[in-house]
């Protein structure tokens, strides 16, 4: 089988696996026509026998000793002024109490095809090692292109593993012919605009696509986890973009994801997994899902 992993898991203590068998289609034109299913966990023995036959056990699928990684959602607001947008290449550096991310190019906005346009908000995903509490950022551009000057309104950084969403107000030009001529700036968070919430935790989610004709999908696959007392996570897409959708969930493949989600507690009572349909190859035959909650640094 093909094993793919989008992110390296953090180091963590032993955590129990939860196994969710499916072995049904999630396809409009197959089975009962449903593209979303709720699955409940079964005893570990269900998967162990099957895994031994394949010569591969779920425990060996994790990339256990890889470096820790943290995901940040970075939103950038370009000001609503004449010529505020830029065609230059924009970069950011996040500085934490332990380390910094190094220079990260903000290349692919998840919202707009043409990024950093006047009055628009762009969103990016930044992954790095754990840098600790976020203290400041540096943001700037390389001054290349036809229209390089940029008016940056603010930057917002959401760090789910810290349970913090911080706002970095700027309201200045990054332009060699405007303001002080600087094209990069160091910005500190506005304490009164910091939003705090219960930190998210990482879950290792391993998805097994069946070995039958047409089992793979190019659709946007999502998941929701349910704990006790009605606690559940947000609906989360497992792929970051359409390229990953084309790469993952192929016939007879094993795809592993580390996803930061709301903490549903020690017991996962059920999951909801499905896809959003659309496209030429959306139908999917899901064999099973294995999930475990990872707690970094032995916490």
Coordinates of C-alpha atoms in Angstrom, one line a residue:
X1 CA 0.0 0.0 0.0
X2 CA 1.0 3.6 -0.5
X3 CA 1.6 5.5 2.7
X4 CA 1.7 9.3 2.5
X5 CA 2.0 11.8 5.3
X6 CA 1.5 15.6 5.0
X7 CA 2.9 16.5 8.4
X8 CA 5.4 15.1 10.8
X9 CA 3.8 14.0 14.1
X10 CA 5.0 15.5 17.3
X11 CA 6.8 13.4 19.9
X12 CA 4.2 12.0 22.3
X13 CA 3.5 9.3 24.8
X14 CA 1.7 6.1 23.9
X15 CA -1.9 6.8 23.0
X16 CA -4.7 4.4 22.2
X17 CA -5.9 4.0 18.6
X18 CA -9.6 4.2 17.8
X19 CA -10.6 2.1 14.8
X20 CA -13.6 3.1 12.6
X21 CA -14.5 0.5 10.0
X22 CA -16.5 1.6 7.0
X23 CA -16.2 -0.6 4.0
X24 CA -18.9 1.3 2.1
X25 CA -19.1 3.8 -0.8
X26 CA -19.3 7.5 -0.2
X27 CA -20.7 8.2 -3.7
X28 CA -23.9 9.6 -5.1
X29 CA -24.2 6.8 -7.7
X30 CA -23.2 3.9 -5.5
X31 CA -24.7 2.1 -2.4
X32 CA -27.3 4.4 -0.8
X33 CA -26.1 7.5 -2.5
X34 CA -24.7 9.1 0.7
X35 CA -21.3 11.0 0.6
X36 CA -21.1 11.4 4.4
X37 CA -21.1 8.7 7.1
X38 CA -21.1 8.5 10.8
X39 CA -18.8 5.7 12.1
X40 CA -18.4 4.3 15.6
X41 CA -15.3 2.6 17.0
X42 CA -14.8 -1.1 17.2
X43 CA -12.5 -3.3 19.2
X44 CA -8.8 -3.3 18.3
X45 CA -8.9 -7.0 17.4
X46 CA -11.1 -6.1 14.3
X47 CA -8.1 -4.4 12.6
X48 CA -5.3 -6.4 14.1
X49 CA -6.0 -9.6 12.2
X50 CA -6.6 -7.7 8.9
X51 CA -3.4 -5.7 9.4
X52 CA -1.3 -8.8 10.0
X53 CA -2.6 -10.3 6.8
X54 CA -1.3 -7.2 5.0
X55 CA 2.0 -7.3 6.7
X56 CA 1.5 -3.8 8.1
X57 CA 0.1 -2.7 11.5
X58 CA -1.4 0.7 12.2
X59 CA 1.3 1.3 14.9
X60 CA 4.0 1.2 12.2
X61 CA 2.3 3.8 10.1
X62 CA 3.1 6.8 12.3
X63 CA 6.3 8.7 11.7
X64 CA 6.9 8.5 15.4
X65 CA 10.2 10.3 16.0
X66 CA 9.8 13.2 13.6
X67 CA 10.3 16.8 14.8
X68 CA 7.4 18.6 16.4
X69 CA 5.4 20.8 14.2
X70 CA 2.8 23.5 14.7
X71 CA 0.3 25.0 12.3
X72 CA -0.4 28.8 12.1
X73 CA -3.2 30.4 10.1
X74 CA -1.9 33.7 8.9
X75 CA -4.4 36.4 7.6
X76 CA -3.1 39.5 5.9
X77 CA -5.2 42.6 5.2
X78 CA -4.1 44.9 2.5
X79 CA -5.3 48.5 3.0
X80 CA -8.2 50.1 1.1
X81 CA -6.1 52.9 -0.5
X82 CA -5.1 53.8 -4.0
X83 CA -2.2 51.6 -5.2
X84 CA -2.3 49.7 -1.9
X85 CA -1.8 46.3 -3.5
X86 CA 1.5 44.7 -4.4
X87 CA 2.8 42.3 -7.0
X88 CA 6.1 41.8 -5.1
X89 CA 6.9 38.6 -3.3
X90 CA 5.8 38.9 0.4
X91 CA 7.5 37.0 3.2
X92 CA 7.0 36.7 7.0
X93 CA 9.0 35.6 10.0
X94 CA 7.3 34.5 13.2
X95 CA 9.3 35.0 16.4
X96 CA 8.5 33.0 19.5
X97 CA 9.8 32.6 23.0
X98 CA 11.8 29.5 21.9
X99 CA 12.7 30.1 18.3
X100 CA 11.6 31.6 15.0
X101 CA 10.2 30.2 11.8
X102 CA 12.9 31.6 9.5
X103 CA 11.8 33.4 6.3
X104 CA 8.5 32.0 5.0
X105 CA 7.2 33.1 1.5
X106 CA 3.5 33.8 1.4
X107 CA 2.9 32.3 -2.0
X108 CA -0.5 30.7 -2.2
X109 CA -3.5 32.5 -0.7
X110 CA -6.3 30.2 0.3
X111 CA -8.9 32.9 -0.5
X112 CA -7.8 34.9 -3.5
X113 CA -6.1 33.8 -6.7
X114 CA -4.5 37.3 -7.0
X115 CA -3.1 38.0 -3.6
X116 CA -2.4 41.3 -1.8
X117 CA -5.0 43.3 -3.7
X118 CA -6.5 46.5 -2.4
X119 CA -8.9 46.1 0.5
X120 CA -8.6 42.2 0.4
X121 CA -7.8 39.7 3.2
X122 CA -5.6 36.8 2.2
X123 CA -5.1 33.6 4.2
X124 CA -2.0 31.4 4.4
X125 CA -0.9 28.3 6.3
X126 CA 2.5 28.3 7.9
X127 CA 3.9 25.1 9.4
X128 CA 7.0 25.1 11.6
X129 CA 8.7 23.6 14.6
X130 CA 7.3 24.7 18.0
X131 CA 8.6 28.3 18.5
X132 CA 6.8 28.8 21.8
X133 CA 4.6 31.8 22.6
X134 CA 4.4 34.2 19.7
X135 CA 6.1 37.5 20.5
X136 CA 6.5 39.5 17.2
X137 CA 6.6 39.2 13.5
X138 CA 8.7 40.6 10.6
X139 CA 6.8 41.0 7.3
X140 CA 8.0 42.6 4.1
X141 CA 8.6 42.1 0.3
X142 CA 11.4 41.9 -2.2
X143 CA 10.4 45.0 -4.2
X144 CA 10.2 43.0 -7.4
X145 CA 7.5 43.4 -10.1
X146 CA 5.6 46.2 -11.8
X147 CA 3.6 47.4 -8.8
X148 CA 5.7 46.9 -5.6
X149 CA 4.5 49.4 -3.0
X150 CA 2.2 47.9 -0.4
X151 CA 0.0 49.3 2.3
X152 CA -0.4 46.7 5.0
X153 CA -3.4 47.1 7.3
X154 CA -2.8 44.2 9.7
X155 CA -1.8 40.6 10.2
X156 CA -3.7 38.1 12.2
X157 CA -2.2 34.9 13.4
X158 CA -4.2 32.0 14.8
X159 CA -2.2 29.4 16.7
X160 CA -4.6 26.6 17.6
X161 CA -2.0 24.6 19.6
X162 CA -1.5 27.7 21.9
X163 CA -5.2 28.6 22.0
X164 CA -4.4 32.1 20.8
X165 CA -5.4 34.4 17.9
X166 CA -3.2 37.5 17.8
X167 CA -3.7 40.7 15.9
X168 CA -0.6 42.6 14.6
X169 CA -1.8 46.1 13.5
X170 CA 0.4 47.9 11.0
X171 CA -1.5 50.6 9.0
X172 CA 1.7 51.7 7.1
X173 CA 3.3 51.6 3.7
X174 CA 6.0 49.1 2.8
X175 CA 7.2 51.2 -0.1
X176 CA 10.5 52.7 -1.0
X177 CA 8.8 55.9 -2.1
X178 CA 6.3 56.2 0.7
X179 CA 6.4 56.7 4.5
X180 CA 9.9 56.1 5.7
X181 CA 10.9 54.0 2.7
X182 CA 11.0 50.7 4.5
X183 CA 9.9 47.6 2.7
X184 CA 9.8 45.3 5.8
X185 CA 8.6 46.0 9.3
X186 CA 8.7 44.3 12.7
X187 CA 5.2 44.3 14.3
X188 CA 4.1 43.4 17.8
X189 CA 0.7 42.0 18.8
X190 CA -2.0 44.3 20.2
X191 CA -2.7 42.8 23.6
X192 CA -6.3 44.1 23.8
X193 CA -7.1 42.4 20.4
X194 CA -5.7 39.0 21.4
X195 CA -8.4 36.3 21.5
X196 CA -7.8 33.2 23.7
X197 CA -9.5 29.9 23.7
X198 CA -8.9 26.3 24.8
X199 CA -5.8 25.0 22.9
X200 CA -6.3 22.5 20.2
X201 CA -4.6 19.1 20.3
X202 CA -3.1 17.1 17.5
X203 CA -4.8 14.0 16.3
X204 CA -3.2 11.4 14.1
X205 CA -5.7 10.4 11.5
X206 CA -5.0 7.4 9.2
X207 CA -7.4 6.8 6.3
X208 CA -7.5 3.5 4.4
X209 CA -9.1 3.6 0.9
X210 CA -10.4 0.3 -0.3
X211 CA -8.8 -1.9 -3.0
X212 CA -11.7 -2.1 -5.4
X213 CA -12.3 -0.6 -8.8
X214 CA -12.9 3.2 -8.7
X215 CA -12.4 3.4 -4.9
X216 CA -10.3 6.6 -5.0
X217 CA -11.6 10.1 -4.9
X218 CA -10.4 13.6 -5.8
X219 CA -13.1 15.2 -3.7
X220 CA -12.5 17.4 -0.6
X221 CA -12.6 14.9 2.3
X222 CA -13.5 16.2 5.7
X223 CA -13.9 14.8 9.2
X224 CA -15.6 15.7 12.5
X225 CA -14.7 14.0 15.8
X226 CA -17.3 13.5 18.6
X227 CA -16.4 13.0 22.3
X228 CA -18.7 12.4 25.3
X229 CA -21.3 14.9 26.5
X230 CA -22.0 16.2 22.9
X231 CA -18.5 17.7 22.5
X232 CA -17.4 17.8 18.9
X233 CA -14.7 19.4 16.7
X234 CA -15.2 21.7 13.8
X235 CA -15.6 20.1 10.3
X236 CA -12.0 19.9 9.0
X237 CA -10.8 19.2 5.5
X238 CA -7.9 16.7 5.5
X239 CA -6.3 18.2 2.4
X240 CA -5.0 21.8 2.3
X241 CA -5.6 22.3 -1.5
X242 CA -6.8 20.7 -4.7
X243 CA -3.3 19.3 -5.5
X244 CA -3.4 17.3 -2.3
X245 CA -6.9 16.1 -3.1
X246 CA -5.6 14.7 -6.4
X247 CA -2.6 13.0 -4.6
X248 CA -4.4 11.4 -1.7
X249 CA -7.2 8.9 -1.3
X250 CA -6.1 6.8 -4.2
X251 CA -7.3 3.2 -4.5
X252 CA -5.6 0.8 -2.0
X253 CA -3.7 3.7 -0.3
X254 CA -3.0 4.6 3.3
X255 CA -2.9 8.4 4.0
X256 CA -1.9 9.8 7.3
X257 CA -2.6 13.3 8.6
X258 CA -1.8 15.2 11.8
X259 CA -4.6 17.6 12.3
X260 CA -5.0 20.1 15.1
X261 CA -8.6 20.1 16.4
X262 CA -10.6 21.0 19.5
X263 CA -9.9 18.5 22.3
X264 CA -12.9 16.1 22.6
X265 CA -11.4 14.4 25.6
X266 CA -10.0 10.9 26.2
X267 CA -12.8 9.0 24.5
X268 CA -13.8 9.4 20.8
X269 CA -17.3 8.1 20.6
X270 CA -17.9 8.5 16.9
X271 CA -16.7 10.3 13.8
X272 CA -18.3 11.9 10.8
X273 CA -16.4 11.6 7.6
X274 CA -17.3 12.5 4.1
X275 CA -16.6 14.6 1.1
X276 CA -18.1 17.6 -0.7
X277 CA -18.8 15.9 -4.0
X278 CA -18.2 17.6 -7.3
X279 CA -15.6 16.9 -10.0
X280 CA -15.1 13.9 -12.2
X281 CA -13.9 11.4 -9.6
X282 CA -15.7 12.2 -6.4
X283 CA -17.1 8.7 -5.5
X284 CA -15.0 7.1 -2.7
X285 CA -15.0 3.6 -1.2
X286 CA -13.6 4.0 2.4
X287 CA -12.3 0.9 4.1
X288 CA -11.6 2.3 7.6
X289 CA -10.1 5.1 9.6
X290 CA -7.7 4.9 12.6
X291 CA -7.4 7.8 15.0
X292 CA -5.4 8.6 18.1
X293 CA -5.0 11.8 20.1
X294 CA -1.4 12.9 20.5
X295 CA -0.3 14.9 23.5
X296 CA 3.0 16.7 23.0
X297 CA 5.8 16.6 25.6
X298 CA 4.2 14.0 27.7
X299 CA 1.4 16.3 29.0

